[in-house]
Amino acid sequence: MKNILAELITIGDEILYGQILDTNTQWMSIALDKIGVRVIRRVTVGDEAEIILKAFEEAEARADIILITGGLGPTSDDLTKPLLAKYFNSGISMHPQALAEVSDLFARMGRELTELNRQQAALPEACTMISNTLGTAPGMWFERGKKVFVSMPGVPYEMKSMMTLEILPKLQQFFTTPIIYHRMIKTAGIGESWLADKIQEWEVQLPLHIKLAYLPTLGQVRLRLTATGTDLAELRQDVAQEVQKLLPLAGKYIYGYDQDTLEGAVGNALKETGKTIAVAESCTGGAVSKLITSTPGSSAYFQGSIIPYHNSLKINVLHVAKETIEEFGAVSEQTVIEMANHVRTLMHADIGVATSGIAGPTGGTPEKPVGTIWIAYADGEQTITKKLAYAKDREININLTCIAVLNLVRQNLEVNMEKKLG
Amino acid sequence: MKNILAELITIGDEILYGQILDTNTQWMSIALDKIGVRVIRRVTVGDEAEIILKAFEEAEARADIILITGGLGPTSDDLTKPLLAKYFNSGISMHPQALAEVSDLFARMGRELTELNRQQAALPEACTMISNTLGTAPGMWFERGKKVFVSMPGVPYEMKSMMTLEILPKLQQFFTTPIIYHRMIKTAGIGESWLADKIQEWEVQLPLHIKLAYLPTLGQVRLRLTATGTDLAELRQDVAQEVQKLLPLAGKYIYGYDQDTLEGAVGNALKETGKTIAVAESCTGGAVSKLITSTPGSSAYFQGSIIPYHNSLKINVLHVAKETIEEFGAVSEQTVIEMANHVRTLMHADIGVATSGIAGPTGGTPEKPVGTIWIAYADGEQTITKKLAYAKDREININLTCIAVLNLVRQNLEVNMEKKLG
């Protein structure tokens, strides 16, 4: 089956100048992917007639579907409608249904219809109107041969509503689309190239209709499997089979799939095992706690935290022995061992974790340079410590430490991730 | 003066499929705008050789500067480097400095350099290397005639660091750009339309070469003044004059300028007044502490925090009276008053702040719906409380509460911001 290809054109100086973050194209990409349409290009251009017309032409040569957002406002710098009329050799005239809908919208808001807004109901005769239930600019659907152009407002909620209610169903009707199935495998605790080494054999034996991509983020690597075919159930099964083969090679680094987060995986593992956690964090200054509590419902397993930033509080509030800090320093294995165990007891938690280190950019010494961080995990039966050695950036050091702490908890909860395979 | 034009090319299937939100191009647009370079187009393409080469060619025909991100990883689906070598008819060979830098990076992490990562130090001979202090893929700078191509990793913090340290200065050297001077005025504690009302008269009298933009972010409003001309010293003076006129109208909402952050402003005010702070945060779960400690050097004024997420810890660790919680509830004015005062005493701080509320999405009641949050400030002389009423989103509620707490501290430190005018 031939792939159906789409190109997304965004029109507007405000996007090019960086005054607005474009979140529309990501949303559209995901929505199109789900109906088996492959986005092959995104283009953003400014409010200039010739450049926009050229972009239409280039897109028509490459793609089957051209989705255009922006440039539909009522003012003179909004060019999309007249340019589409020109591109499709079409006159523009008042569209009775569009006029009725915009009049109705203004009536509901208790406002008078201005002439500028009335003119938004005039549409190219060559197009089919797409209703805009949330704003004043209707969408426009054009067909030429086997290609479709659709123009929508750039306002995110208006675009999303039009796509969902009318455009996606119309596209599925117009084209016969292949099925594309994605599965994201999420890992922590291993770098991209080490992971690639470990799973090399598995990667080369993947069937031709399943493709692998490495998507690294800070401290984590995601593996994306993309299967293309005609039967969703079959694709799901094929991918699940490949994931099964992957588990013996990399299972201990895999914390979840698709929308799962590491903090969510830790939360689920705590819930499943019925355990609670408390945190004593020094150099991370609240970042570990913030991550844990970013998950709704975390009050079921998160007891609380102590952030003894000043050393005297490590002693007075967290009861780390004064001698420990004097002999080994606040950034030491001995100190985090006491911190993790004491916060666990003090907060009546099953598990205590601790961080102490030099986040930077200052405070380093030759023996303990910036980026030297100790972490500890204690559960009453065992205490596990780990020394981390990162680079100079404060924010990165804090974020990497959070991931290391959460991953340490996850690994020790020994939840068998295999049973989570959907 | 001729405008210098830039085109941004993003390479990667993960962007096209919508699995990653592209925030890089917005950041780059803003950074280029600040040095007087106009972005005329953004293009995103997938990992396909012919399409990428064609995109290089088209961009070179349109723009003076072509900035490319993505496709620089160590694995076989990363095509940018070989394609740039081909595009510039160049061989690829090991770059001694790049190899030294990546070896050094691995040595610092205490890890062995893998062959895949070693190969990342092989570069097209036609390029100048751009150092990557935060990752394994160096950037590449190519010149042909009066045009410049630059390739960077897609990892946001690596790209931003390269742009700031090397690429933007090199571009300013290579091209002659008009002088554009920006000054960002940062406010908290007032909404966009209220602020607009207060400064209306000032806005209409601004000279023609100075433009004002409102840039609202969550819980804050930034005012950007942009002056265009030929003499930087003159532009600075003109803008400083306008800022002086603004202070009587909106000074009490202004916490800083340009790169200043609210947490940094609070930190500076604490340092200037020689005071220390401690935090008792419940519903914010570490977010206030994380913000305070995100500023390097915060150990000078941040004593520490207690996060008594479980109610028993509010009583046992923070010594809130059991009767207070029983009578008024954990989310109450009375509880945050005790939390702020007790954490202040317990942690030997001059100032104590506290948060307790229902962040959501669950836990609301008719009397205390989701988004009901109490905050308190105590400094030994006075205790100030504030009830916040936000909407249903957990993350937004937490972030808005952090801003409200920090702004409460700032206002009470009564630092005269005028003297900070640069």
GROMACS .gro file of N, CA, C and O in nm, chain B residues 44-115:
model
  288
  466THR      N    1   1.137   2.135   0.874
  466THR     CA    2   1.166   2.011   0.945
  466THR      C    3   1.155   1.895   0.847
  466THR      O    4   1.053   1.882   0.780
  467VAL      N    5   1.259   1.814   0.837
  467VAL     CA    6   1.256   1.698   0.747
  467VAL      C    7   1.298   1.574   0.825
  467VAL      O    8   1.355   1.583   0.933
  468GLY      N    9   1.269   1.458   0.768
  468GLY     CA   10   1.300   1.332   0.834
  468GLY      C   11   1.441   1.284   0.802
  468GLY      O   12   1.519   1.355   0.737
  469ASP      N   13   1.474   1.165   0.850
  469ASP     CA   14   1.608   1.110   0.832
  469ASP      C   15   1.623   1.044   0.696
  469ASP      O   16   1.643   0.923   0.686
  470GLU      N   17   1.613   1.122   0.589
  470GLU     CA   18   1.628   1.066   0.454
  470GLU      C   19   1.726   1.150   0.375
  470GLU      O   20   1.705   1.271   0.355
  471ALA      N   21   1.830   1.084   0.322
  471ALA     CA   22   1.944   1.155   0.263
  471ALA      C   23   1.906   1.254   0.154
  471ALA      O   24   1.943   1.371   0.158
  472GLU      N   25   1.831   1.209   0.054
  472GLU     CA   26   1.802   1.295  -0.060
  472GLU      C   27   1.724   1.419  -0.020
  472GLU      O   28   1.747   1.529  -0.070
  473ILE      N   29   1.628   1.398   0.070
  473ILE     CA   30   1.543   1.510   0.114
  473ILE      C   31   1.626   1.611   0.193
  473ILE      O   32   1.609   1.733   0.179
  474ILE      N   33   1.717   1.561   0.274
  474ILE     CA   34   1.802   1.652   0.353
  474ILE      C   35   1.893   1.734   0.261
  474ILE      O   36   1.904   1.856   0.275
  475LEU      N   37   1.954   1.666   0.163
  475LEU     CA   38   2.042   1.737   0.069
  475LEU      C   39   1.966   1.845  -0.006
  475LEU      O   40   2.014   1.957  -0.026
  476LYS      N   41   1.843   1.811  -0.050
  476LYS     CA   42   1.761   1.908  -0.122
  476LYS      C   43   1.728   2.027  -0.032
  476LYS      O   44   1.728   2.142  -0.078
  477ALA      N   45   1.704   2.000   0.096
  477ALA     CA   46   1.673   2.108   0.190
  477ALA      C   47   1.793   2.201   0.207
  477ALA      O   48   1.778   2.324   0.214
  478PHE      N   49   1.915   2.145   0.209
  478PHE     CA   50   2.037   2.228   0.217
  478PHE      C   51   2.042   2.323   0.098
  478PHE      O   52   2.067   2.443   0.111
  479GLU      N   53   2.019   2.265  -0.021
  479GLU     CA   54   2.028   2.339  -0.147
  479GLU      C   55   1.927   2.453  -0.150
  479GLU      O   56   1.960   2.568  -0.182
  480GLU      N   57   1.801   2.422  -0.117
  480GLU     CA   58   1.696   2.523  -0.118
  480GLU      C   59   1.725   2.635  -0.018
  480GLU      O   60   1.705   2.752  -0.047
  481ALA      N   61   1.774   2.595   0.099
  481ALA     CA   62   1.802   2.696   0.203
  481ALA      C   63   1.916   2.787   0.159
  481ALA      O   64   1.912   2.908   0.180
  482GLU      N   65   2.018   2.729   0.097
  482GLU     CA   66   2.133   2.810   0.054
  482GLU      C   67   2.090   2.915  -0.049
  482GLU      O   68   2.145   3.024  -0.055
  483ALA      N   69   1.987   2.881  -0.130
  483ALA     CA   70   1.938   2.975  -0.231
  483ALA      C   71   1.863   3.092  -0.167
  483ALA      O   72   1.853   3.199  -0.226
  484ARG      N   73   1.809   3.072  -0.047
  484ARG     CA   74   1.722   3.173   0.014
  484ARG      C   75   1.789   3.255   0.123
  484ARG      O   76   1.759   3.371   0.142
  485ALA      N   77   1.877   3.191   0.202
  485ALA     CA   78   1.923   3.255   0.326
  485ALA      C   79   2.074   3.274   0.328
  485ALA      O   80   2.147   3.213   0.249
  486ASP      N   81   2.120   3.361   0.419
  486ASP     CA   82   2.264   3.383   0.438
  486ASP      C   83   2.320   3.285   0.540
  486ASP      O   84   2.436   3.245   0.533
  487ILE      N   85   2.236   3.251   0.638
  487ILE     CA   86   2.278   3.162   0.747
  487ILE      C   87   2.184   3.042   0.748
  487ILE      O   88   2.062   3.059   0.749
  488ILE      N   89   2.241   2.923   0.748
  488ILE     CA   90   2.159   2.802   0.756
  488ILE      C   91   2.201   2.728   0.883
  488ILE      O   92   2.315   2.683   0.896
  489LEU      N   93   2.108   2.722   0.980
  489LEU     CA   94   2.137   2.655   1.107
  489LEU      C   95   2.064   2.521   1.110
  489LEU      O   96   1.942   2.516   1.095
  490ILE      N   97   2.140   2.416   1.128
  490ILE     CA   98   2.087   2.280   1.121
  490ILE      C   99   2.098   2.215   1.259
  490ILE      O  100   2.204   2.219   1.320
  491THR      N  101   1.989   2.157   1.308
  491THR     CA  102   1.998   2.080   1.433
  491THR      C  103   1.952   1.937   1.408
  491THR      O  104   1.866   1.912   1.325
  492GLY      N  105   2.011   1.845   1.482
  492GLY     CA  106   1.967   1.705   1.477
  492GLY      C  107   2.049   1.619   1.383
  492GLY      O  108   2.128   1.668   1.302
  493GLY      N  109   2.032   1.487   1.400
  493GLY     CA  110   2.097   1.391   1.311
  493GLY      C  111   2.246   1.376   1.334
  493GLY      O  112   2.320   1.337   1.245
  494LEU      N  113   2.293   1.407   1.458
  494LEU     CA  114   2.437   1.397   1.486
  494LEU      C  115   2.471   1.286   1.586
  494LEU      O  116   2.583   1.281   1.636
  495GLY      N  117   2.377   1.200   1.616
  495GLY     CA  118   2.404   1.094   1.713
  495GLY      C  119   2.505   0.994   1.660
  495GLY      O  120   2.549   1.003   1.545
  496PRO      N  121   2.544   0.896   1.744
  496PRO     CA  122   2.647   0.802   1.703
  496PRO      C  123   2.593   0.685   1.620
  496PRO      O  124   2.671   0.604   1.571
  497THR      N  125   2.462   0.676   1.601
  497THR     CA  126   2.408   0.557   1.537
  497THR      C  127   2.381   0.579   1.388
  497THR      O  128   2.390   0.690   1.338
  498SER      N  129   2.346   0.470   1.319
  498SER     CA  130   2.343   0.472   1.172
  498SER      C  131   2.229   0.553   1.115
  498SER      O  132   2.230   0.589   0.998
  499ASP      N  133   2.125   0.584   1.196
  499ASP     CA  134   2.016   0.666   1.141
  499ASP      C  135   2.049   0.815   1.147
  499ASP      O  136   1.967   0.898   1.110
  500ASP      N  137   2.168   0.849   1.193
  500ASP     CA  138   2.210   0.989   1.200
  500ASP      C  139   2.291   1.026   1.077
  500ASP      O  140   2.404   0.981   1.061
  501LEU      N  141   2.233   1.110   0.990
  501LEU     CA  142   2.290   1.132   0.857
  501LEU      C  143   2.355   1.267   0.837
  501LEU      O  144   2.419   1.291   0.734
  502THR      N  145   2.338   1.359   0.929
  502THR     CA  146   2.376   1.497   0.901
  502THR      C  147   2.523   1.512   0.863
  502THR      O  148   2.557   1.581   0.766
  503LYS      N  149   2.612   1.448   0.939
  503LYS     CA  150   2.756   1.468   0.915
  503LYS      C  151   2.798   1.417   0.776
  503LYS      O  152   2.857   1.494   0.700
  504PRO      N  153   2.768   1.291   0.739
  504PRO     CA  154   2.808   1.247   0.605
  504PRO      C  155   2.745   1.331   0.493
  504PRO      O  156   2.808   1.355   0.391
  505LEU      N  157   2.621   1.378   0.516
  505LEU     CA  158   2.555   1.456   0.410
  505LEU      C  159   2.619   1.593   0.396
  505LEU      O  160   2.633   1.644   0.284
  506LEU      N  161   2.658   1.654   0.507
  506LEU     CA  162   2.726   1.784   0.497
  506LEU      C  163   2.862   1.767   0.429
  506LEU      O  164   2.904   1.851   0.349
  507ALA      N  165   2.931   1.657   0.461
  507ALA     CA  166   3.059   1.630   0.395
  507ALA      C  167   3.038   1.620   0.244
  507ALA      O  168   3.111   1.679   0.164
  508LYS      N  169   2.935   1.548   0.205
  508LYS     CA  170   2.904   1.532   0.063
  508LYS      C  171   2.869   1.667   0.001
  508LYS      O  172   2.917   1.703  -0.106
  509TYR      N  173   2.785   1.744   0.073
  509TYR     CA  174   2.737   1.872   0.021
  509TYR      C  175   2.854   1.969   0.000
  509TYR      O  176   2.853   2.049  -0.094
  510PHE      N  177   2.955   1.958   0.085
  510PHE     CA  178   3.071   2.047   0.071
  510PHE      C  179   3.190   1.975   0.008
  510PHE      O  180   3.304   2.022   0.020
  511ASN      N  181   3.163   1.863  -0.061
  511ASN     CA  182   3.268   1.786  -0.132
  511ASN      C  183   3.390   1.764  -0.045
  511ASN      O  184   3.504   1.791  -0.087
  512SER      N  185   3.368   1.716   0.075
  512SER     CA  186   3.478   1.706   0.170
  512SER      C  187   3.492   1.564   0.221
  512SER      O  188   3.394   1.492   0.238
  513GLY      N  189   3.618   1.524   0.246
  513GLY     CA  190   3.642   1.397   0.313
  513GLY      C  191   3.615   1.412   0.462
  513GLY      O  192   3.600   1.522   0.513
  514ILE      N  193   3.607   1.298   0.532
  514ILE     CA  194   3.589   1.299   0.678
  514ILE      C  195   3.712   1.237   0.740
  514ILE      O  196   3.757   1.130   0.696
  515SER      N  197   3.770   1.304   0.840
  515SER     CA  198   3.884   1.242   0.908
  515SER      C  199   3.881   1.277   1.056
  515SER      O  200   3.812   1.369   1.098
  516MET      N  201   3.958   1.201   1.133
  516MET     CA  202   3.958   1.221   1.278
  516MET      C  203   4.009   1.361   1.310
  516MET      O  204   4.111   1.405   1.258
  517HIS      N  205   3.935   1.433   1.395
  517HIS     CA  206   3.971   1.570   1.432
  517HIS      C  207   4.038   1.564   1.569
  517HIS      O  208   3.971   1.531   1.669
  518PRO      N  209   4.169   1.593   1.576
  518PRO     CA  210   4.241   1.570   1.704
  518PRO      C  211   4.178   1.644   1.822
  518PRO      O  212   4.162   1.586   1.929
  519GLN      N  213   4.138   1.771   1.802
  519GLN     CA  214   4.082   1.845   1.916
  519GLN      C  215   3.948   1.785   1.959
  519GLN      O  216   3.918   1.773   2.078
  520ALA      N  217   3.865   1.749   1.859
  520ALA     CA  218   3.736   1.688   1.892
  520ALA      C  219   3.757   1.558   1.970
  520ALA      O  220   3.688   1.531   2.069
  521LEU      N  221   3.857   1.479   1.926
  521LEU     CA  222   3.885   1.353   1.994
  521LEU      C  223   3.934   1.379   2.138
  521LEU      O  224   3.892   1.311   2.231
  522ALA      N  225   4.019   1.481   2.152
  522ALA     CA  226   4.069   1.514   2.286
  522ALA      C  227   3.953   1.555   2.376
  522ALA      O  228   3.945   1.514   2.492
  523GLU      N  229   3.858   1.634   2.321
  523GLU     CA  230   3.748   1.683   2.404
  523GLU      C  231   3.653   1.570   2.445
  523GLU      O  232   3.607   1.565   2.558
  524VAL      N  233   3.622   1.481   2.350
  524VAL     CA  234   3.529   1.372   2.385
  524VAL      C  235   3.599   1.273   2.480
  524VAL      O  236   3.537   1.220   2.573
  525SER      N  237   3.731   1.252   2.461
  525SER     CA  238   3.805   1.162   2.552
  525SER      C  239   3.804   1.221   2.693
  525SER      O  240   3.783   1.150   2.792
  526ASP      N  241   3.824   1.352   2.699
  526ASP     CA  242   3.825   1.422   2.826
  526ASP      C  243   3.690   1.410   2.896
  526ASP      O  244   3.681   1.384   3.016
  527LEU      N  245   3.582   1.427   2.818
  527LEU     CA  246   3.446   1.416   2.872
  527LEU      C  247   3.424   1.279   2.933
  527LEU      O  248   3.370   1.265   3.044
  528PHE      N  249   3.468   1.174   2.861
  528PHE     CA  250   3.450   1.038   2.912
  528PHE      C  251   3.538   1.013   3.034
  528PHE      O  252   3.496   0.946   3.128
  529ALA      N  253   3.659   1.067   3.032
  529ALA     CA  254   3.749   1.050   3.147
  529ALA      C  255   3.686   1.112   3.271
  529ALA      O  256   3.687   1.053   3.379
  530ARG      N  257   3.628   1.232   3.254
  530ARG     CA  258   3.567   1.299   3.368
  530ARG      C  259   3.451   1.217   3.425
  530ARG      O  260   3.422   1.218   3.543
  531MET      N  261   3.377   1.147   3.333
  531MET     CA  262   3.265   1.065   3.379
  531MET      C  263   3.313   0.929   3.430
  531MET      O  264   3.234   0.848   3.474
  532GLY      N  265   3.445   0.904   3.418
  532GLY     CA  266   3.499   0.776   3.462
  532GLY      C  267   3.453   0.660   3.376
  532GLY      O  268   3.440   0.548   3.423
  533ARG      N  269   3.430   0.690   3.245
  533ARG     CA  270   3.383   0.584   3.157
  533ARG      C  271   3.480   0.565   3.041
  533ARG      O  272   3.553   0.655   3.004
  534GLU      N  273   3.473   0.445   2.981
  534GLU     CA  274   3.560   0.415   2.869
  534GLU      C  275   3.497   0.467   2.741
  534GLU      O  276   3.376   0.458   2.721
  535LEU      N  277   3.580   0.523   2.654
  535LEU     CA  278   3.532   0.576   2.526
  535LEU      C  279   3.499   0.459   2.434
  535LEU      O  280   3.585   0.376   2.404
  536THR      N  281   3.374   0.451   2.387
  536THR     CA  282   3.340   0.343   2.294
  536THR      C  283   3.379   0.384   2.153
  536THR      O  284   3.400   0.502   2.124
  537GLU      N  285   3.385   0.287   2.064
  537GLU     CA  286   3.423   0.314   1.925
  537GLU      C  287   3.320   0.406   1.858
  537GLU      O  288   3.355   0.499   1.785
   0.00000   0.00000   0.00000
